Coordinates of C-alpha atoms and ligand atoms in Angstrom, one line a residue:
X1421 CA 33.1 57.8 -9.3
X1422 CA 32.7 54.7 -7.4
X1423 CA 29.2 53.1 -7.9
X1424 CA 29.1 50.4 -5.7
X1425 CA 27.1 50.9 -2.8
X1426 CA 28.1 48.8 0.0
X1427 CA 26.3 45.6 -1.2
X1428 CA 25.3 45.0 -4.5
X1429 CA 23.7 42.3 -4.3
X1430 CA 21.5 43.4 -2.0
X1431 CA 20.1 47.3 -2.5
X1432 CA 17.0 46.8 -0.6
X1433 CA 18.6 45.9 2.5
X1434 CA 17.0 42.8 2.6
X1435 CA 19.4 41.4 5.1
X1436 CA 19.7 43.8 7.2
X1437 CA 15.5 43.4 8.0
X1438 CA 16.4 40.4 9.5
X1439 CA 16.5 39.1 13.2
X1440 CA 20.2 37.9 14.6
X1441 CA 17.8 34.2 14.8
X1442 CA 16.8 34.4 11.5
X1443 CA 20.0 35.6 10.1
X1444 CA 22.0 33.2 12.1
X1445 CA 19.4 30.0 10.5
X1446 CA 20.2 31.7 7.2
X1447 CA 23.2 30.9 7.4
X1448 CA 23.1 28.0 8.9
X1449 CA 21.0 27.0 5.6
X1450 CA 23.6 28.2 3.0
X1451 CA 26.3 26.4 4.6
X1452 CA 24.5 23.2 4.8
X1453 CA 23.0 23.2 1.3
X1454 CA 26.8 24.5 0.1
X1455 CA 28.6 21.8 1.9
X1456 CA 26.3 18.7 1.9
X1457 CA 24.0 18.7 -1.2
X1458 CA 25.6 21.0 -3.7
X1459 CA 28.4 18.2 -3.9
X1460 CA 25.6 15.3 -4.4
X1461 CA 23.5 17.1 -6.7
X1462 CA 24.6 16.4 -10.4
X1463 CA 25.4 12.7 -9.4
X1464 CA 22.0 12.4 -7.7
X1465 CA 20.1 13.9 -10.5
X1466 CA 21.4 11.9 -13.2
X1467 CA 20.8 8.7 -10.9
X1468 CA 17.5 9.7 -10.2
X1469 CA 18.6 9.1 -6.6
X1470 CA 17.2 10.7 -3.3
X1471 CA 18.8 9.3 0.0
X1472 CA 16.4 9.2 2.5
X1473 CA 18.9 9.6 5.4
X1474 CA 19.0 13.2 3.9
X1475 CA 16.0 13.6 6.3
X1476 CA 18.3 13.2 9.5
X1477 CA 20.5 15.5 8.6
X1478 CA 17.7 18.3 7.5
X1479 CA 15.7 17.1 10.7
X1480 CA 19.3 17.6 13.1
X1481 CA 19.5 21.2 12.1
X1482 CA 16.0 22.1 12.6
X1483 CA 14.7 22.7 8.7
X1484 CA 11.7 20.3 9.3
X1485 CA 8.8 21.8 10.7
X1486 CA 10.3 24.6 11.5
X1487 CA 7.5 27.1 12.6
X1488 CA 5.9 24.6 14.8
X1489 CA 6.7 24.9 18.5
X1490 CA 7.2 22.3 20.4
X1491 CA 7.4 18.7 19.7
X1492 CA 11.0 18.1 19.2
X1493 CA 10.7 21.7 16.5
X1494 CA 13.1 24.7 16.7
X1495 CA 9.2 27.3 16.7
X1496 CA 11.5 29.6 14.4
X1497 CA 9.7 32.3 12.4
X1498 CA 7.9 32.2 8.7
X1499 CA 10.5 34.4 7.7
X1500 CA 13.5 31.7 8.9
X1501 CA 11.3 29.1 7.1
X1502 CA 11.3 30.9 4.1
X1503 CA 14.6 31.5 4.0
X1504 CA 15.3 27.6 4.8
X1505 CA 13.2 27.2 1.6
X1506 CA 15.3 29.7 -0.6
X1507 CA 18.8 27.9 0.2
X1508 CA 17.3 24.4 -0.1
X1509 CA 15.9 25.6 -3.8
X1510 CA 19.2 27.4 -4.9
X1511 CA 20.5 24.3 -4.8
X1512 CA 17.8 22.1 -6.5
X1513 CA 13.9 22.5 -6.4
X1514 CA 13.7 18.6 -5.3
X1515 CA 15.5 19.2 -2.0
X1516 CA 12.8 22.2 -0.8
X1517 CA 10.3 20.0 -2.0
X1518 CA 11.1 17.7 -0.1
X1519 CA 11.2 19.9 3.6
X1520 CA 8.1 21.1 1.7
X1521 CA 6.1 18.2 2.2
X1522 CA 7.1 17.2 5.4
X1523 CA 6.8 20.8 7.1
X1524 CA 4.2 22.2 5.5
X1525 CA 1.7 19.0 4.4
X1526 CA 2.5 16.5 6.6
X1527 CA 4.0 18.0 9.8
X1528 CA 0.8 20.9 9.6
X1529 CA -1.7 19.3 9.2
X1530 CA -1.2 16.7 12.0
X1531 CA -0.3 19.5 14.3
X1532 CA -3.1 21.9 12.9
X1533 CA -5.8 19.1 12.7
X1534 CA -4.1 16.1 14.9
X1535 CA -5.2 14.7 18.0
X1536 CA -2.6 15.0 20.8
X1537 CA -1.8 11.4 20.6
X1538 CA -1.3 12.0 17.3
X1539 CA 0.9 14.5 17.2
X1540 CA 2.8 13.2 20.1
X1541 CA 2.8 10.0 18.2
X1542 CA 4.4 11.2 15.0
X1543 CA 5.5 15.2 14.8
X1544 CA 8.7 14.2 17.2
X1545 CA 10.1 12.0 14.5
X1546 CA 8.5 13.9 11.8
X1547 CA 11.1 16.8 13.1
X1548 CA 13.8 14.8 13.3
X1549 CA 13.6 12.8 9.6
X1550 CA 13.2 9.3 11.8
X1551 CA 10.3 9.2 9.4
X1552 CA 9.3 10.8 6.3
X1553 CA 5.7 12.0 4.9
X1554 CA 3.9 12.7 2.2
X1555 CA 0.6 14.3 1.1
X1556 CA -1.9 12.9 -1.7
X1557 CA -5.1 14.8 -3.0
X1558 CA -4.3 14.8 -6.5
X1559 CA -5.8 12.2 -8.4
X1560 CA -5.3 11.6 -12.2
X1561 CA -8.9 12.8 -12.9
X1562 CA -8.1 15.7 -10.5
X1563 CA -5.5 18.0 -10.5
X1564 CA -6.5 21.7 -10.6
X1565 CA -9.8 21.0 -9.5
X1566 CA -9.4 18.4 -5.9
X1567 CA -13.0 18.7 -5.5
X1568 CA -12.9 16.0 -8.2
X1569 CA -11.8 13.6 -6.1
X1570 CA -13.0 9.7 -5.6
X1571 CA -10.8 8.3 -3.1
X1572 CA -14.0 7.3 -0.9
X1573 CA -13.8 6.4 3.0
X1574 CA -16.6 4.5 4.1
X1575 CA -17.1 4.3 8.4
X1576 CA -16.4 0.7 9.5
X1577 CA -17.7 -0.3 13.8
X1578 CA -14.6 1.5 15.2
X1579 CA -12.5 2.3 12.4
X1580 CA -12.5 3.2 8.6
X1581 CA -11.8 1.6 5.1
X1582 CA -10.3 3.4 2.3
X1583 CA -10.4 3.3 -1.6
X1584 CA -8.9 4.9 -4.5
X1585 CA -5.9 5.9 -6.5
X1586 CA -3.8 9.2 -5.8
X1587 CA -1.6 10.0 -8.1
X1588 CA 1.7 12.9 -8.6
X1589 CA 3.1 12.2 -4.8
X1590 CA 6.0 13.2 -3.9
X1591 CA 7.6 11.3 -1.6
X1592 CA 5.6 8.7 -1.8
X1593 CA 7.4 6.0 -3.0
X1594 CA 10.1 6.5 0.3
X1595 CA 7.0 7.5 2.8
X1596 CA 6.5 6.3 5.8
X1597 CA 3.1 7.7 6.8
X1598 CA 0.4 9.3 3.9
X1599 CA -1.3 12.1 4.4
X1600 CA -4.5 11.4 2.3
X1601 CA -7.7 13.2 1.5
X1602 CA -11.0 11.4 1.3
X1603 CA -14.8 11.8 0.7
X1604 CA -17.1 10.0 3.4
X1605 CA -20.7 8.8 2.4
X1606 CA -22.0 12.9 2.7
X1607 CA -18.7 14.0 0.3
X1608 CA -17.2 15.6 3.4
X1609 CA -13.9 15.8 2.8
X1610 CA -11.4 14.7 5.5
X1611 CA -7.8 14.0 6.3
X1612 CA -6.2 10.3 7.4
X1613 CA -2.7 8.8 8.6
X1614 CA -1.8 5.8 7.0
X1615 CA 0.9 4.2 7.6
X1616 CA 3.6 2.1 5.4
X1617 CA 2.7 -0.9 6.6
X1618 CA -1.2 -1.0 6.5
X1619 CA -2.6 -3.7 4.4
X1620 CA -3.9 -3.1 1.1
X1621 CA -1.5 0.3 0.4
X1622 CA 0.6 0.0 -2.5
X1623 CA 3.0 2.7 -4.0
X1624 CA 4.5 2.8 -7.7
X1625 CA 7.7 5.2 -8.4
X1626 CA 6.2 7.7 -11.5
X1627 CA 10.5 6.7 -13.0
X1628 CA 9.4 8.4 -16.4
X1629 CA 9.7 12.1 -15.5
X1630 CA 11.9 14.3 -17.1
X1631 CA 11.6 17.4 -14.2
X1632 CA 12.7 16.9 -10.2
X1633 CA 14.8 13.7 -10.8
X1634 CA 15.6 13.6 -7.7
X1635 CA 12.7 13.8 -5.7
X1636 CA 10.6 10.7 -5.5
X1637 CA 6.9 10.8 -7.4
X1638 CA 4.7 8.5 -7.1
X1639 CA 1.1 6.7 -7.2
X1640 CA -0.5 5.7 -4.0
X1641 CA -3.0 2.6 -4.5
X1642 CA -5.9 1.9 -1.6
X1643 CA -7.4 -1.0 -2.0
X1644 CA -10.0 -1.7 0.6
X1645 CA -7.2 0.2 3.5
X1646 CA -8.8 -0.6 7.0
X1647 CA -7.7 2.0 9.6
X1648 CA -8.9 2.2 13.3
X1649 CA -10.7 5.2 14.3
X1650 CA -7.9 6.9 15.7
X1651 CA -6.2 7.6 12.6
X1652 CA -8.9 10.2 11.0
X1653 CA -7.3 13.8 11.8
X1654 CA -10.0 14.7 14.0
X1655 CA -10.2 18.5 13.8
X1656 CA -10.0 18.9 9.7
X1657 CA -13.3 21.6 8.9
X1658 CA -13.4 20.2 4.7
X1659 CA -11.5 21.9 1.8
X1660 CA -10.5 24.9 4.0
X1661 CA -8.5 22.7 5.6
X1662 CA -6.6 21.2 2.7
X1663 CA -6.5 25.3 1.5
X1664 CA -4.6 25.8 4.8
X1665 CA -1.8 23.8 4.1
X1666 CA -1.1 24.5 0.5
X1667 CA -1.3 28.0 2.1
X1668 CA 2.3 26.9 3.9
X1669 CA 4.0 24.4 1.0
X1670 CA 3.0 27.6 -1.3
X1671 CA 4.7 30.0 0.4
X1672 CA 7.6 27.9 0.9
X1673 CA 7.9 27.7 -2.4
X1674 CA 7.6 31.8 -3.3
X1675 CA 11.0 31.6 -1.5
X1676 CA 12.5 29.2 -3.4
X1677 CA 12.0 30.2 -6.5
X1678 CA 13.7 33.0 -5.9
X1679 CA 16.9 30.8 -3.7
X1680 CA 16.8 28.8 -7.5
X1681 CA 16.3 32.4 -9.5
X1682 CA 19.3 34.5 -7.2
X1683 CA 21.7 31.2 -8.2
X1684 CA 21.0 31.0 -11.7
X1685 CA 21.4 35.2 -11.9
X1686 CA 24.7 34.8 -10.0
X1687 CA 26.1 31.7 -12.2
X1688 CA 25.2 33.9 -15.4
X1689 CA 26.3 37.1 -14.3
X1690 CA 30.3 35.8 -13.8
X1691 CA 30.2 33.4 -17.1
X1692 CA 29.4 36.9 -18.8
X1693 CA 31.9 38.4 -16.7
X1694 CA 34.3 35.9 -18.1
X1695 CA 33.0 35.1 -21.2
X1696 CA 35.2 36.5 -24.0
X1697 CA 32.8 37.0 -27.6
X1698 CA 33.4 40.1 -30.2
X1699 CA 37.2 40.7 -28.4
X1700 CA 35.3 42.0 -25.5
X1701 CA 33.7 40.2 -22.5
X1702 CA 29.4 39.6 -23.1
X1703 CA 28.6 41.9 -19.7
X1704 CA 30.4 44.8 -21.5
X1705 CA 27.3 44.7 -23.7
X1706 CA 24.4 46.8 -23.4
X1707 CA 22.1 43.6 -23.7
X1708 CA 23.2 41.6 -21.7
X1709 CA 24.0 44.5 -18.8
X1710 CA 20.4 44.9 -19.5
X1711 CA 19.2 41.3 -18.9
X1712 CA 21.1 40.9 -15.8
X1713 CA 19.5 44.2 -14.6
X1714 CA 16.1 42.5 -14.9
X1715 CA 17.0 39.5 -13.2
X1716 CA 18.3 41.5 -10.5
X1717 CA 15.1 43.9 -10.5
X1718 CA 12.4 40.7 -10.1
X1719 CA 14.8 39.0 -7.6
X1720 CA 14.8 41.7 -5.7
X1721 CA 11.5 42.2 -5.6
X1722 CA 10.5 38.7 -5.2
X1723 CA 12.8 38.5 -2.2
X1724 CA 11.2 41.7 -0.3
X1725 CA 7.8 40.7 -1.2
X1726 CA 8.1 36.9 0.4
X1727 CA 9.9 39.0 3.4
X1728 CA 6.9 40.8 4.1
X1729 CA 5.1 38.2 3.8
X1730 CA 6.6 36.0 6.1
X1731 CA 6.1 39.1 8.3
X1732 CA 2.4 39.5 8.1
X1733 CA 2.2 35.8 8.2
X1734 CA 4.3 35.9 12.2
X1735 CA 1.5 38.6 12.8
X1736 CA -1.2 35.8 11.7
X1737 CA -2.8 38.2 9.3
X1738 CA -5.1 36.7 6.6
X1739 CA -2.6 36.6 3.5
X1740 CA -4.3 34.0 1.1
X1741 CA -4.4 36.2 -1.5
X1742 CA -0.9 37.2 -1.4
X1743 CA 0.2 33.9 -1.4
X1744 CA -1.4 33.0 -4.6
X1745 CA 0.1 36.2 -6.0
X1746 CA 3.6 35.3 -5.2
X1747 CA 3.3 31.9 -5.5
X1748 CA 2.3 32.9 -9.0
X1749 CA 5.0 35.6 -9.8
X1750 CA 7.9 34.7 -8.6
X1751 CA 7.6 30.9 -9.9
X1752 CA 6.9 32.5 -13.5
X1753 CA 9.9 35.0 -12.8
X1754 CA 12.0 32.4 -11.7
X1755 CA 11.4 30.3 -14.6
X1756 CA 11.5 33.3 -16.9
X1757 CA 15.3 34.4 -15.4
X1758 CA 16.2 30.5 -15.8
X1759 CA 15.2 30.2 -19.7
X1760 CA 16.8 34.1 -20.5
X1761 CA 19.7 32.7 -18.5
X1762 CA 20.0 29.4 -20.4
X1763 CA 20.6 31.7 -23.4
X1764 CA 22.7 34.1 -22.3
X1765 CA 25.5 30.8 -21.6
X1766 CA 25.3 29.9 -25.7
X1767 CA 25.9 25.8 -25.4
X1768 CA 27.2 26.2 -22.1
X1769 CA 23.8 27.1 -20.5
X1770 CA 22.8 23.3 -21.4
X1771 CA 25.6 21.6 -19.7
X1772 CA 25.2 20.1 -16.1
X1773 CA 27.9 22.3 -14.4
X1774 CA 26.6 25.9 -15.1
X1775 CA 23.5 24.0 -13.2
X1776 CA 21.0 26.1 -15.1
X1777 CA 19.7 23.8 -17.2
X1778 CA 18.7 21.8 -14.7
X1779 CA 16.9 24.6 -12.8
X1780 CA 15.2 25.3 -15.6
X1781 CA 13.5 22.2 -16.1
X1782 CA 13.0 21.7 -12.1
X1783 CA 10.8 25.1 -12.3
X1784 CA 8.2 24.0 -15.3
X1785 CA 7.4 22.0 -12.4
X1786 CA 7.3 24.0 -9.6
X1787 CA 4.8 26.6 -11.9
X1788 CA 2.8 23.4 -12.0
X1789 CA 2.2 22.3 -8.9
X1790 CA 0.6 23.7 -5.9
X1791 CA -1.6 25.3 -8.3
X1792 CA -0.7 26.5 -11.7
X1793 CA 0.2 29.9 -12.8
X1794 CA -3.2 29.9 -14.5
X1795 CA -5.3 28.5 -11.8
X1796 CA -3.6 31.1 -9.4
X1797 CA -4.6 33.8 -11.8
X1798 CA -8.2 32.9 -11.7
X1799 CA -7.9 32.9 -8.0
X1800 CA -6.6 36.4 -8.2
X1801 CA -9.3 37.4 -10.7
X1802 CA -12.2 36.0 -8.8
X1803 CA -10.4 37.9 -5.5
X1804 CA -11.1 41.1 -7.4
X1805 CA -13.9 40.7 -9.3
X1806 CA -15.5 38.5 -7.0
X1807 CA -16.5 36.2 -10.2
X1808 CA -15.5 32.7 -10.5
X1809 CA -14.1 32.3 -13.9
X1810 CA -12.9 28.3 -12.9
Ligands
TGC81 P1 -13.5 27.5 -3.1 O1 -15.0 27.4 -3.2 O2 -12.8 28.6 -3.7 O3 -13.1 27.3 -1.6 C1 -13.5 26.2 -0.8 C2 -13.3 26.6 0.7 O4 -11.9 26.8 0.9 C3 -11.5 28.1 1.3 N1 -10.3 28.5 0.6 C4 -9.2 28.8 1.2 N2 -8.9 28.9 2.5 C5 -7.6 29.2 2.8 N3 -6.7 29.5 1.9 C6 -6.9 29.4 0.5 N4 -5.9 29.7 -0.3 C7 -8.2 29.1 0.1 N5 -8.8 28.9 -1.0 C8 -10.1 28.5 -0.8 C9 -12.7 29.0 0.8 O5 -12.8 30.1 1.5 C10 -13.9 28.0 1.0 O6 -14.2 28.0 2.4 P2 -15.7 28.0 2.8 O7 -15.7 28.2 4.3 O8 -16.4 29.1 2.1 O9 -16.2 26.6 2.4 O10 -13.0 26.1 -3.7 P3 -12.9 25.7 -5.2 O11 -13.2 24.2 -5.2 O12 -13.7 26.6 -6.1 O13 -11.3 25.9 -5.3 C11 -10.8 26.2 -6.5 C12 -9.3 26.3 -6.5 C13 -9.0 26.2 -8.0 C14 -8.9 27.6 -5.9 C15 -8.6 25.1 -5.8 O14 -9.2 24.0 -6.1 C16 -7.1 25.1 -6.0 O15 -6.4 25.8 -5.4 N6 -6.6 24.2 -7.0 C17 -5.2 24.0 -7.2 C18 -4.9 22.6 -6.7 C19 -3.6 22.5 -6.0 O16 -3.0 23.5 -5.7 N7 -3.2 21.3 -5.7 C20 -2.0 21.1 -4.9 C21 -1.8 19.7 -4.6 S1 -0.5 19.4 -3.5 C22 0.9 19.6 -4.4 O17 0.9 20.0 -5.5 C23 2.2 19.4 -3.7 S2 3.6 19.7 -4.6 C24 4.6 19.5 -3.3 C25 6.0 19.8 -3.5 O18 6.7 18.8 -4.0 O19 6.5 20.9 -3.2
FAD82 P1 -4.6 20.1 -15.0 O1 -5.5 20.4 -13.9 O2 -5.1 19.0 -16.0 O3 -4.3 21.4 -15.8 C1 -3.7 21.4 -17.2 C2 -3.7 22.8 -17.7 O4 -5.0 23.3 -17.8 C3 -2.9 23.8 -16.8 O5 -2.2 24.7 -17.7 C4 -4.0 24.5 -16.1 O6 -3.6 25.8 -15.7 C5 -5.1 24.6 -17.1 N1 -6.4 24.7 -16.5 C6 -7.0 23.8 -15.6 N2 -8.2 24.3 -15.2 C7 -8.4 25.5 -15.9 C8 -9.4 26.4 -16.0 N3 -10.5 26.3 -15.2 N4 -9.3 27.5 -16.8 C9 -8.2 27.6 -17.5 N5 -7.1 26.8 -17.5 C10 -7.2 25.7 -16.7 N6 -0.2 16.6 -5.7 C11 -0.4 16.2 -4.4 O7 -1.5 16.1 -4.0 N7 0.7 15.9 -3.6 C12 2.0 16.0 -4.0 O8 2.9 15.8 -3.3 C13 2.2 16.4 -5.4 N8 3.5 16.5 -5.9 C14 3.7 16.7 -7.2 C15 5.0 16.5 -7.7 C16 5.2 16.7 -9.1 C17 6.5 16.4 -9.7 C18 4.1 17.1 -9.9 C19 4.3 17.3 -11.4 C20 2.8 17.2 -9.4 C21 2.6 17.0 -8.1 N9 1.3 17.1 -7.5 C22 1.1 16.7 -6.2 C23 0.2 17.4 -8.4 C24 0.0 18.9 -8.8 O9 -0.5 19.6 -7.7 C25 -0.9 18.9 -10.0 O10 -0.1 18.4 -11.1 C26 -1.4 20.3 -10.3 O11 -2.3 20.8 -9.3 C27 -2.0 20.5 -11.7 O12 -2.9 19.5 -11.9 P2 -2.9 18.6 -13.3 O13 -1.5 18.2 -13.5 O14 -3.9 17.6 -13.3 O15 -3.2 19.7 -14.5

């Protein structure tokens, strides 16, 4: 009896849920990520190496700021994002963090909270990777908890001056405008543009990290910044507005994990295939037929849940809570798939062309930031038990 149905890989029909547009930016994705960064990857990784001209290229075919309408941007849907997202992270977790950052916390927040001047001034070449962004709330003394912060504005005649230290930024070190969050005299917390050039911002390259090689980390320094008025983001309402965007980079990144988590099922599932042990290959074995069947299982899931998602979020329904949740799962699914998968290779899972390792160590990361598994649990418990447990 034949067993196959008509695609494997896909049993929920996944693909066929999507619009011709999003199917046809899917694509257009896979292709891209197949045929201009797989290539570069293991160089670029061992070089510690991100070309910044990348941008243009990602900016060209419409993958930065992709939901926004308007200002040089394609206004595709959160599901095309998403799925952006998951090719960008099949390939390595640095690349969709960095359309990350610029879609989702640089290029939102200046349309979301921006003045039209502003946005005129810098979403158009935000869109097209002219120039590239970054986003800095965390501060060493403040990671899970931003309401930690010090970085301190102060109100100056017709402008403002800035101090402090941000710290874990990626894309800093190569940024061309900083998205940074500061407390005012009242501890309001609001959102400014600086720019590369302003005097008294420094940057340092964080070169000692052993996860995301190849996206660029850094510290940003503010030592007494002066900016004129016109650079405060006028229409930013406090932490809700911070919430907002790691709302978007989060979702981006349920996605992802699971772009990283379908590669690293696919790589394992031919080297098993292939792999000759005990005169027979390893996927005639019951163990490993069942690992690959929960790899397949969460994937799956994952995949349909960020789906709907992306739906409800095209609707603009209220889906904080589900973001945490998949933000949560399927980073710790991903991860879990990538270490089961690192085993199921022997010696092989550690070298650099089974690309699995490296995945694996990319996603500690990516269960780190933009809230850790743990702090997304607590978020989740206090959403159901309505007690803060922070
Ligand atoms: P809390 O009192 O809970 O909330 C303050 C106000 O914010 C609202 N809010 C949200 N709104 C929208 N979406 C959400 N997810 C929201 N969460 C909270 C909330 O309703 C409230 O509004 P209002 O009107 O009542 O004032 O605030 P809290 O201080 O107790 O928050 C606690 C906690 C732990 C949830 C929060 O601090 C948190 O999420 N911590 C994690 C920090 C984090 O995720 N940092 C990310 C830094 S950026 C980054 O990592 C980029 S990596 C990029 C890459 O390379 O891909
Ligand atoms: P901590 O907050 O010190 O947490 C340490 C451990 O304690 C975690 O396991 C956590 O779950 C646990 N914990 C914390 N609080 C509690 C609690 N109440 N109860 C139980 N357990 C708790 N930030 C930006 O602003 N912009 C960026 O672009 C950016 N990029 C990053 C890139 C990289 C490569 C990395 C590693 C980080 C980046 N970050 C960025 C920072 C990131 O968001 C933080 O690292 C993250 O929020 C966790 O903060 P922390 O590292 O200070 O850990």
């Amino acid at each position: 009896m034949n067993i196959q149905i008509r695609n494997w890989k896909d049993p929920l029909y996944l693909d066929d849920n999507l619009s011709i547009e999003e199917q046809n930016i899917s694509k257009t994705a896979r292709d891209f990520c197949k045929s201009v960064l797989m290539p570069r990857v293991i160089d670029d990784n061992k070089n510690k190496f991100f070309e910044k001209d990348l941008f243009k290229e990602f900016g060209n075919l419409g993958f930065l700021g992709s939901t926004i309408k308007d200002y040089d941007c394609p206004g595709a849907s959160y599901v095309s994002y998403g799925l952006i997202t998951k090719e960008f992270e099949a390939i390595d977790s640095s690349y969709r963090s960095a359309i990350s950052v610029q879609s989702s916390l640089v290029m939102f927040p200046i349309f979301k909270y921006g003045s039209d001047s502003q946005k005129n001034k810098y979403l158009p070449s935000l869109a097209k990777g002219k120039i590239v962004g970054c986003f800095g709330l965390t501060e060493s003394e403040a990671g899970s908890d931003p309401s930690s912060i010090k970085t301190k504005v102060v109100k100056k005649n017709n402008g403002y001056v800035l101090n402090g230290n941000k710290n874990w930024i990626t894309n800093a070190p190569i940024a061309d405008i900083y998205i940074i969050w500061a407390k005012d005299e009242n501890n309001t917390v609001n959102g400014y543009i600086l720019e590369k050039n302003d005097k008294g911002l420094s940057t340092l390259t964080i070169d000692n990290k052993l996860s995301l090689l190849l996206s660029p980390t850094g510290q940003i320094h503010l030592d007494n910044v002066f900016i004129n008025e016109d650079r405060k983001l006028p229409l930013t309402k406090g932490w809700k507005s911070i919430f907002a965007c790691l709302n978007m980079a989060r979702y981006g990144i349920s996605w992802g994990t699971m772009g990283a988590a379908e590669n690293i099922w696919l790589n394992t599932k031919s080297y098993v295939e292939e792999r000759i042990m005990f005169k027979d290959s390893l996927a005639s074995k019951q163990l490993v037929q069942k690992k690959l069947a929960d790899m397949q299982t969460e994937i799956t899931l994952g995949l349909n849940a960020c789906f709907q998602l992306g739906k409800l979020m095209d609707e603009k329904k209220n889906v904080d809570i589900a973001i945490s949740m998949l933000k949560r799962n399927n980073c710790s699914k991903s991860l879990k798939i990538a270490r089961k998968a690192r085993d199921m290779l022997g010696a092989n899972g550690i070298m650099e062309e089974y690309h699995i390792m490296r995945h694996l160590i990319n996603l500690e990361t990516v269960n780190t930031y933009e809230g850790t598994e743990d702090i997304h649990s607590l978020i989740l418990g206090k959403f159901q038990t309505g007690i803060s447990a922070f």
